[in-house]
Steps between C-alpha positions, in 0.01 A plus 500: 500500500641838395488774762395842373779741602250787493280344765485691830325357804326709766811464716724650229460860612760769418564558872610138552844456660657197331813488715567649841864589439553839337764540232821661620856542375603178677221252427420521128575135433282353776229764440482429125487127565208547743312727256550258212369210709196703609422611144542145374256378766250756366574400136624851425875442462472547122428870548854561627681241287335618180335166420164682521584787262294810441244426226495701178251788544401494133411130481408418861361815668281309744784268599724805547253644750504176703880483481534861621269432794695195620835664420404795723404264783831310472694829490317616813580176682868557427481866604334397828825335606725797424618761746526735203283485193545519124145588406582635156567166334222378274547124520572245771787357291663844465455566871656161579798565272548852639516358853741229389732757340481726803536250784676190370866540581784255493424210730864404551544643852175350628571158344843512665339574841254214459777253413709620793203467737437146376863398544518648851161381623521253790225334697637626833214533750231464233282192481528292183169650385619859556833430332331331204262796459783753514713321241195440279418875493859591408522226238170590334592868485837412345324267257270782387803686363602214272402528134205291383619157394443384144322175416818352355660178620737681736215651704444182702871456573518864612199452730661191656824691549318788673306260724823330607649842577193583711539173692869574560424846639245347737734223618797736549310710754349213698597462864774241566250280685367410152843401363410130470182571303689755289760235416231250398334755273828599334564134409175484301526513123326704378430725797132501601294817463526717810128462580538122523787474746380798704221274628744238636 
């Protein structure tokens, strides 16, 4: 069943706040990811990616009116999560690209900090559950900075490599009282997914 991208429910009001975090100089990447997920959940992601383009006014005037209505709603949703506004843009896609150009800076320093935090993270006084949650948050944020993987044959090997790296980070920071279990896990070939051995 094809979903009509121009469909708006009663809940899709212009005043809706899609994400609670406001865009700032320091959080563009996580903010844009949250907005994209929220728009995708509402089947409106195409208005910022350009996959729902503006119809031709000469051949589709009625469709253009519907597009403009939904485009304005999507633009307003984005503006609702900004501390400052860019109200003079005429399309959600242009607004999105303007924000990307303005706020997306090099991620190198932040990626470096995340990797350093992962390498230095130790269980210490945390429970296994707390430690697992902390490392999972860091790992997922770091993962969000990686480029989208292609569907080629190497994608699976890369995913397995990254999962093994994740497991290693987790095992390195475990308290020494888990050294026997850690040793048993490291002898496994291939290494199990972190979610499986976490339950041991």
